[in-house]
CSV table of C-alpha atoms in Angstrom, one decimal:
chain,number,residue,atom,x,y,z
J,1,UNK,CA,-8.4,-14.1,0.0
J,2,UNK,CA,-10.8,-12.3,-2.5
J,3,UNK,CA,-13.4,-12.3,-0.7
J,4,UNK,CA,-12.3,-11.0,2.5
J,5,UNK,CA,-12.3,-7.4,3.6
J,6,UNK,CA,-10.4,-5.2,1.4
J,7,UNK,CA,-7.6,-4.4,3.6
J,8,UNK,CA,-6.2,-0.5,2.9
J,9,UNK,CA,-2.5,0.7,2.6
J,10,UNK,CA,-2.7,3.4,0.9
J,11,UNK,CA,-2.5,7.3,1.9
J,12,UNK,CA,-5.6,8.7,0.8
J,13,UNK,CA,-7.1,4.9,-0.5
J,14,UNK,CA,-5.6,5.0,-3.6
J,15,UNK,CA,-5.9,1.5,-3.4
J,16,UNK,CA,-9.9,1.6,-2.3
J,17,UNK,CA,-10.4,3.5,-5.8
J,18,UNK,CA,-8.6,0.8,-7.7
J,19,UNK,CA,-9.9,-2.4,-6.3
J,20,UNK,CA,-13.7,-0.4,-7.0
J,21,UNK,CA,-12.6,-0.6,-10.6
J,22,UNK,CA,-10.8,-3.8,-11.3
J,23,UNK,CA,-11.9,-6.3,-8.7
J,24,UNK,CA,-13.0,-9.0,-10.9
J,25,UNK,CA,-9.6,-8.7,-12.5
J,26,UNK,CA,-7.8,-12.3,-11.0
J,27,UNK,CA,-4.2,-12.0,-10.8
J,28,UNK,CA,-3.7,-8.8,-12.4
J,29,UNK,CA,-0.5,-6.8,-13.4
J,30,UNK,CA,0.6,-3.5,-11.7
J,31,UNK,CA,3.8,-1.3,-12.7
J,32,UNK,CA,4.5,0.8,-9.7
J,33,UNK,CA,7.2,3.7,-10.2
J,34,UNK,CA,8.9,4.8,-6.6
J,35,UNK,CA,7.6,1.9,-4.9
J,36,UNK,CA,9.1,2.9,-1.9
J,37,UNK,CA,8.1,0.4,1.2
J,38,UNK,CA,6.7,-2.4,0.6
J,39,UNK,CA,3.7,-1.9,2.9
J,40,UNK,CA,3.5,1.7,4.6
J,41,UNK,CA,1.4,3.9,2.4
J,42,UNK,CA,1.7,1.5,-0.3
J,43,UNK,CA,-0.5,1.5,-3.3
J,44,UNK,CA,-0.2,-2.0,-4.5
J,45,UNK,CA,0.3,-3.7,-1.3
J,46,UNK,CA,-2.9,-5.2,-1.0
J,47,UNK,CA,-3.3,-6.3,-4.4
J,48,UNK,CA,-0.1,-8.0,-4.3
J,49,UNK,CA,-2.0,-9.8,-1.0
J,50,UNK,CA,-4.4,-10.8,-2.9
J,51,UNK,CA,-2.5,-12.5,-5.7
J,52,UNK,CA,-1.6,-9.7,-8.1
J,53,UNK,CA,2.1,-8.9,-8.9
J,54,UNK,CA,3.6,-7.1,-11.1
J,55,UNK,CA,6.8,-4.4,-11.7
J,56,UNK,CA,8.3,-2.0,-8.4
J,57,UNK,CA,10.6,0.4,-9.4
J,58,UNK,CA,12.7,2.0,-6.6
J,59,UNK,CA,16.1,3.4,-6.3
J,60,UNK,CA,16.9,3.7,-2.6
J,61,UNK,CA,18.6,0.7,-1.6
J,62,UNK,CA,17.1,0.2,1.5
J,63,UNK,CA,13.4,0.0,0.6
J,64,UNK,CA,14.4,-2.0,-2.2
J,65,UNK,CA,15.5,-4.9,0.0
J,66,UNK,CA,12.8,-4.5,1.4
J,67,UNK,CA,10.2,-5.5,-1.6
J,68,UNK,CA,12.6,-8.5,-2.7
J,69,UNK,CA,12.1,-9.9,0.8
J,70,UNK,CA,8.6,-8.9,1.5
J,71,UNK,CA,7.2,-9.3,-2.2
J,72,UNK,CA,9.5,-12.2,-4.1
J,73,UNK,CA,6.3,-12.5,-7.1
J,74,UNK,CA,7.0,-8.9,-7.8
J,75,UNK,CA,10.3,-7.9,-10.2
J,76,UNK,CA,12.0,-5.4,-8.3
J,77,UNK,CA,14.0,-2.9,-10.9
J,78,UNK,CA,16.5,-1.2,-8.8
J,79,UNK,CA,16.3,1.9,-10.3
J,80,UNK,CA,15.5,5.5,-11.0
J,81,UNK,CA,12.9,6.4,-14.2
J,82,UNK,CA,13.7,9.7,-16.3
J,83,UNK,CA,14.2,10.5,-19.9
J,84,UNK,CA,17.0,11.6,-19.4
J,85,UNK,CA,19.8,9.9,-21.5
J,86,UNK,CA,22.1,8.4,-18.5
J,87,UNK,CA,23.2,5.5,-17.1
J,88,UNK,CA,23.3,6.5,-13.8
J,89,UNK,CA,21.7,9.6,-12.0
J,90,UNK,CA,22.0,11.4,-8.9
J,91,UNK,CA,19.4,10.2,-5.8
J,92,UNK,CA,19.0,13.2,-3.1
J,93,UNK,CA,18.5,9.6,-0.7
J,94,UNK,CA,16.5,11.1,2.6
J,95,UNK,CA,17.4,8.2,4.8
J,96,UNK,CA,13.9,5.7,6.0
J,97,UNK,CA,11.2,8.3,4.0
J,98,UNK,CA,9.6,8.5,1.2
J,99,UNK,CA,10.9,11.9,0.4
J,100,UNK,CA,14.1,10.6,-1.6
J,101,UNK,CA,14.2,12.7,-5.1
J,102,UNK,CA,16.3,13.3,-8.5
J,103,UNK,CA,15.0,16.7,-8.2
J,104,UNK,CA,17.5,19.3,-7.2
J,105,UNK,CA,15.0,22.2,-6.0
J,106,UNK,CA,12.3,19.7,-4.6
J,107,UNK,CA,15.9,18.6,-2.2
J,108,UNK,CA,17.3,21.8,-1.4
J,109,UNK,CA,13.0,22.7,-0.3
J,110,UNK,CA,13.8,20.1,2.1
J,111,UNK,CA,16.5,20.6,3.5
J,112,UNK,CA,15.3,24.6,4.2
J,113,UNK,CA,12.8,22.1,6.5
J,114,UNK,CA,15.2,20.3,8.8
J,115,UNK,CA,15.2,17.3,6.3
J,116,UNK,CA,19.0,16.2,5.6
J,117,UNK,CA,20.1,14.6,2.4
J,118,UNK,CA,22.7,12.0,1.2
J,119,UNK,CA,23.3,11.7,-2.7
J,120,UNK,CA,23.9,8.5,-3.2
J,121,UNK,CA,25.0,7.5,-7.7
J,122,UNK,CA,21.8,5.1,-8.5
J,123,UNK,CA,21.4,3.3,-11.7
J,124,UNK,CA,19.2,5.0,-14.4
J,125,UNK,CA,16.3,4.1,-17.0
J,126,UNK,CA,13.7,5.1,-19.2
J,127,UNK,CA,10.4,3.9,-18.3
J,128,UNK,CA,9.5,2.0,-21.8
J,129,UNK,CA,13.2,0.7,-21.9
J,130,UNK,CA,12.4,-1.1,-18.9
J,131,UNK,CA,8.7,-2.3,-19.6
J,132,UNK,CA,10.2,-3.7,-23.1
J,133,UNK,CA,12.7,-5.6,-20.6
J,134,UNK,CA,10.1,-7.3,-19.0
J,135,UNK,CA,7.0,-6.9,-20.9
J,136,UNK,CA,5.3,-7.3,-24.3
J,137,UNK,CA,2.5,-4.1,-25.2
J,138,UNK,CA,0.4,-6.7,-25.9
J,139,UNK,CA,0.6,-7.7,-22.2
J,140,UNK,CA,-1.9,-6.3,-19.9
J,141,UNK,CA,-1.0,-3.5,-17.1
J,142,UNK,CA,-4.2,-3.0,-15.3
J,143,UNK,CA,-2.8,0.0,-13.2
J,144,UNK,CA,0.7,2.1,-13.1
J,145,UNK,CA,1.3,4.1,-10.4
J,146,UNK,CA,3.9,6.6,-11.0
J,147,UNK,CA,4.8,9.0,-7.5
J,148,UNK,CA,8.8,10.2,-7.8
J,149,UNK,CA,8.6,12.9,-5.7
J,150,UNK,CA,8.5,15.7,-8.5
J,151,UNK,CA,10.2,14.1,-11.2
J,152,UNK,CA,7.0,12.9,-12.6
J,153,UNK,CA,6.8,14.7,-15.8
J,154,UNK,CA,10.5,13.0,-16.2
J,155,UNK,CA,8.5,9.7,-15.9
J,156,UNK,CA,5.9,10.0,-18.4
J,157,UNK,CA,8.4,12.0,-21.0
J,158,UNK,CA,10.2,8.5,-20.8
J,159,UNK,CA,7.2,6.2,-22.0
J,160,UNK,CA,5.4,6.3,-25.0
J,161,UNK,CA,1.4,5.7,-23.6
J,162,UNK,CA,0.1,5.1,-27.1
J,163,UNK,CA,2.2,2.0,-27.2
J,164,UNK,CA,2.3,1.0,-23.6
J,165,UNK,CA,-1.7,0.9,-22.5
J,166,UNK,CA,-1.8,1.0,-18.7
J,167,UNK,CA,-5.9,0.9,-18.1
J,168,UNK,CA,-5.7,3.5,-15.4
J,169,UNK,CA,-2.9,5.6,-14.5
J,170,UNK,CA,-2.4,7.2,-11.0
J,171,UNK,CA,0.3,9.9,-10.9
J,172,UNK,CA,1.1,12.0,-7.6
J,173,UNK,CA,0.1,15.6,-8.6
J,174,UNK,CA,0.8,17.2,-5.5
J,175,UNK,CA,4.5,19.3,-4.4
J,176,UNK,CA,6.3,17.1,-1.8
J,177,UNK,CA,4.6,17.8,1.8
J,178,UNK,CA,2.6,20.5,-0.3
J,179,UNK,CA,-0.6,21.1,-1.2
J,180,UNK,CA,0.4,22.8,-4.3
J,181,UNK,CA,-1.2,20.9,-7.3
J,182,UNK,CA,1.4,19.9,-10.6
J,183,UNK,CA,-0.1,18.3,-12.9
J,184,UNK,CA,0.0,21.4,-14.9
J,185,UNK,CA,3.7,20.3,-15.8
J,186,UNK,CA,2.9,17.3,-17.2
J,187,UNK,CA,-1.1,16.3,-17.6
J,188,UNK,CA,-1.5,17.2,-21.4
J,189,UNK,CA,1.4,14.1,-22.3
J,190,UNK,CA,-1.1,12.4,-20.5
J,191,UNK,CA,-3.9,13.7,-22.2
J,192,UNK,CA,-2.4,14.1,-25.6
J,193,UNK,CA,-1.8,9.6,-25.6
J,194,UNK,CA,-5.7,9.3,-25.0
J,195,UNK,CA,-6.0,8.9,-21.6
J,196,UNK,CA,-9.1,10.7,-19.3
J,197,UNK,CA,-9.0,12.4,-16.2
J,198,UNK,CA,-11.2,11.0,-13.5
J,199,UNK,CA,-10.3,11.9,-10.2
J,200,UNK,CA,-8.1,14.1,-8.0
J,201,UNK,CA,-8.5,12.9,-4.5
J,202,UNK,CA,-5.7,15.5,-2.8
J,203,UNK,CA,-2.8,14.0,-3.4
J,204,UNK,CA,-2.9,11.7,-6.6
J,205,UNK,CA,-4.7,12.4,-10.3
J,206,UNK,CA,-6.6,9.0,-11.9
J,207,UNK,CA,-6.8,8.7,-15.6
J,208,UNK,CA,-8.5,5.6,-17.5
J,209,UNK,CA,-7.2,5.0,-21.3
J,210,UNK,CA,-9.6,5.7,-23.7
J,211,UNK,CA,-10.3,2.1,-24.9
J,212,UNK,CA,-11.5,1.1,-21.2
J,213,UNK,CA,-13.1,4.7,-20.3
J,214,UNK,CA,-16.8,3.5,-20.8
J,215,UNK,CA,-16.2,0.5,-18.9
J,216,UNK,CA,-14.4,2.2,-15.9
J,217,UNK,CA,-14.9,6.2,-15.4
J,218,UNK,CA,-17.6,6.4,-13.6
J,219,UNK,CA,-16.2,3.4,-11.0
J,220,UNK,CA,-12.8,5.7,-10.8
J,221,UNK,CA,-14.9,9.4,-10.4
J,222,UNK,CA,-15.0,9.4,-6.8
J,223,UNK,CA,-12.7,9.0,-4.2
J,224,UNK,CA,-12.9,6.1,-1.2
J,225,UNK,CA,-15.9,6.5,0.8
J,226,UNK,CA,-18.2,4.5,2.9
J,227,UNK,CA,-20.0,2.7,0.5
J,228,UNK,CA,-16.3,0.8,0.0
J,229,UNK,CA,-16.2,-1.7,1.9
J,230,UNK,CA,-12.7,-1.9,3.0
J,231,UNK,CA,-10.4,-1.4,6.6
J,232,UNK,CA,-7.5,0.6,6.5
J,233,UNK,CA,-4.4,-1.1,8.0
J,234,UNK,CA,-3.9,1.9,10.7
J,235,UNK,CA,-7.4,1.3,12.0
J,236,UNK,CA,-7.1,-2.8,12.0
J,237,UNK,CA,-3.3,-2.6,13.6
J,238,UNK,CA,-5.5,-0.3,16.7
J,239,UNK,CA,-8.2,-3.0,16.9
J,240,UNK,CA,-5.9,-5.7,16.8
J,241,UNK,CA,-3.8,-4.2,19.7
J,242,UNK,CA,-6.7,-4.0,21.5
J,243,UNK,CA,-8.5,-7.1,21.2
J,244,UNK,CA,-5.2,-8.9,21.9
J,245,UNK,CA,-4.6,-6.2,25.1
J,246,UNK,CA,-8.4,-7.5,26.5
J,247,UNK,CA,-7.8,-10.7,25.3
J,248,UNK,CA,-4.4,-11.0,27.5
J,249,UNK,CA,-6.4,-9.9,30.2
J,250,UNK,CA,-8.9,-12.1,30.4
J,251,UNK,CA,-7.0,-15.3,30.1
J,252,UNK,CA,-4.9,-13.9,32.4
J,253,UNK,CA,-7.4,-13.4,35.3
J,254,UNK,CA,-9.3,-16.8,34.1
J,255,UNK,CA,-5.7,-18.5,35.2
J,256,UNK,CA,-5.5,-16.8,38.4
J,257,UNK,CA,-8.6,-17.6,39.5
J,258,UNK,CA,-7.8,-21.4,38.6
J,259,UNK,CA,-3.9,-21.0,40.1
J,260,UNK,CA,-5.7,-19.5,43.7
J,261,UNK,CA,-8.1,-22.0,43.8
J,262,UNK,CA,-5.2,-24.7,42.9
J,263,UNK,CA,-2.9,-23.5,45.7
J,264,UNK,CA,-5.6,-23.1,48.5
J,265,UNK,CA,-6.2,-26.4,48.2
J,266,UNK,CA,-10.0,-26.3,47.5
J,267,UNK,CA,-12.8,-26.7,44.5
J,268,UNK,CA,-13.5,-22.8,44.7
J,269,UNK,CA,-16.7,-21.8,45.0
J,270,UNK,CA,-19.6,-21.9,43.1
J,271,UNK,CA,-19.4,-18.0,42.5
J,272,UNK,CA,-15.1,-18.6,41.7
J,273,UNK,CA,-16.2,-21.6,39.0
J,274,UNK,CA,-18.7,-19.4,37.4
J,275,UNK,CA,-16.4,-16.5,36.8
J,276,UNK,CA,-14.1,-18.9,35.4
J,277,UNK,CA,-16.5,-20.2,33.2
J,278,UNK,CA,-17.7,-16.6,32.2
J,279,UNK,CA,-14.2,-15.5,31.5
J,280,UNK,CA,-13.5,-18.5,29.3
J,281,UNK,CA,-16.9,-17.9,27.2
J,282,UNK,CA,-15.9,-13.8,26.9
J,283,UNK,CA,-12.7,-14.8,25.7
J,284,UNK,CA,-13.9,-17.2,23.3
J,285,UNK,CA,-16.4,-14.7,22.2
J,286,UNK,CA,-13.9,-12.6,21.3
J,287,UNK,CA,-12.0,-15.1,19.3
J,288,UNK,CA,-15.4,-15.3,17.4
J,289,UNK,CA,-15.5,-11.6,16.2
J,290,UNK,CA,-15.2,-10.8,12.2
J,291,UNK,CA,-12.1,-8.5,13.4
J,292,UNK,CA,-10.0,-11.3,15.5
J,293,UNK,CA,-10.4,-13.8,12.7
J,294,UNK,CA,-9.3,-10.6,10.0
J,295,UNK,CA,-6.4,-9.9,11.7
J,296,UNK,CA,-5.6,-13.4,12.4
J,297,UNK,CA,-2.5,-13.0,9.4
J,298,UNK,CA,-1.7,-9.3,11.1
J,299,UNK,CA,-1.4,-11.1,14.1
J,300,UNK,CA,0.7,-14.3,12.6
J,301,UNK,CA,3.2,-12.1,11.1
J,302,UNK,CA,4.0,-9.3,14.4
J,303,UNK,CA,4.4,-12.7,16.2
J,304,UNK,CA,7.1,-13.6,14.0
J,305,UNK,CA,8.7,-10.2,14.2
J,306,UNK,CA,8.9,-10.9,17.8
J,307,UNK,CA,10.4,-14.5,17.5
């Protein structure tokens, strides 16, 4: 599947940024802290298509289930990441969003806009507690993502980034729903561990480690753009429900053409036979096109949500 069209989940391409940088990278590693779904606005999604795995972290239980059923190569920790010295923590669970948080103040913002809250008790780790669970430092992690809507500087305060070498680092920097930057709270633990900033693309801040910086900066200075090739899934879900909505309606009119013709008893006429024919070599046409045979897994999968 590597060399088919990059396929985008991401909110702002995230994911366009990364592949950029570490496509000849086979079966790579992620670490992905607040995973949330497994596939909406998801980071690692598409590398995970295209044979990567690597660790999710995320606390609510729901999206959870979700990535052991969706993602069975990836270890799912179900968890939440701070420094703080707990076993179990308090989750401010916003039912099916990605707005969940440990943070009391980002919450209470919240709920000031309409957005109810559940806390829910949720286990608790440090971040290089659970790497050393599952990982050597010697062992490659290509890319950590880290977005915990706010508690971000608890992340990084709960990993040591001289020992644990992530070759790029992409931490939310934004306020929930906010276009208030952050990374003022936490960007020189970043810095300080020998990591260099690269990009800020809105919502997310990219930093390569110093020891791959010559290799990849410039690849990871710019956000996605058109010289990427790539599809985002929003725009290949449209197509697809268009090209199956014209390619209904064509094999539809092709049978009733053949079903009149059938039931009056006759050939049909030369002009009935050709539009037949045409209909037939439109649909097939269709079946031809770059975007039918893309989405020909998109399409596989909705059927079986349907069955």
């Amino acid at each position: 599947m590597s060399d088919s069209v990059f396929i985008s989940y991401a909110q702002t391409g995230e994911d366009v940024v990364l592949w950029r940088s570490l496509h000849p990278v086979q079966n790579g590693r992620y670490v992905e802290v607040g995973a949330n779904h497994p596939s909406d606005m998801s980071i690692t999604r598409s590398f995970y298509d295209r044979g990567w795995s690597g660790i999710t972290v995320e606390p609510v239980p729901f999206f959870a289930d979700l990535h052991r059923a969706e993602r069975p190569r990836d270890t799912l920790v179900q968890a939440a990441v701070t420094s703080d010295d707990v076993a179990s923590i308090t989750l401010h669970e916003i039912p099916g969003t990605g707005l969940s948080t440990l943070m009391d103040d980002v919450s209470d913002r919240h709920g000031t806009s309409g957005w109810a809250h559940t806390d829910i008790t949720v286990p608790a780790t440090r971040l290089d507690a659970l790497l050393d669970a599952h990982l050597d430092p010697a062992d490659a992690i290509h890319f950590m993502v880290i977005d915990t809507e706010g508690a971000e500087r608890k992340v990084i305060e709960s990993i040591d980034l001289t020992v644990w070498r992530p070759w790029i680092l992409v931490v939310e920097a934004t306020a929930p729903l906010s276009k208030t930057q952050t990374h003022g709270e936490w960007e020189q633990l970043v810095l300080d561990a020998g990591y260099e900033f690269c990009l800020f693309d809105g919502v997310s801040r990219f930093y390569v480690s110093s020891e791959h910086a010559a290799d990849l900066k410039d690849l990871l200075s710019y956000p996605a753009c058109p010289h990427d090739a790539f599809e985002t899934r929003s725009a290949l879900d449209a197509r697809l429900a268009r090209g199956q909505l014209v390619s209904d309606v064509f094999r539809w009119r092709a049978a009733a053409l053949e079903r009149w013709t059938e039931r009056a008893g006759m050939r049909g006429s030369t002009e009935q036979t050709a539009e037949i024919e045409r209909l037939r070599h439109e649909l097939e046409a269709i079946h031809g096109t770059l975007s039918w045979r893309v989405t020909a897994p998109l399409r596989a999968v909705r059927a079986r949500w349907r069955a």
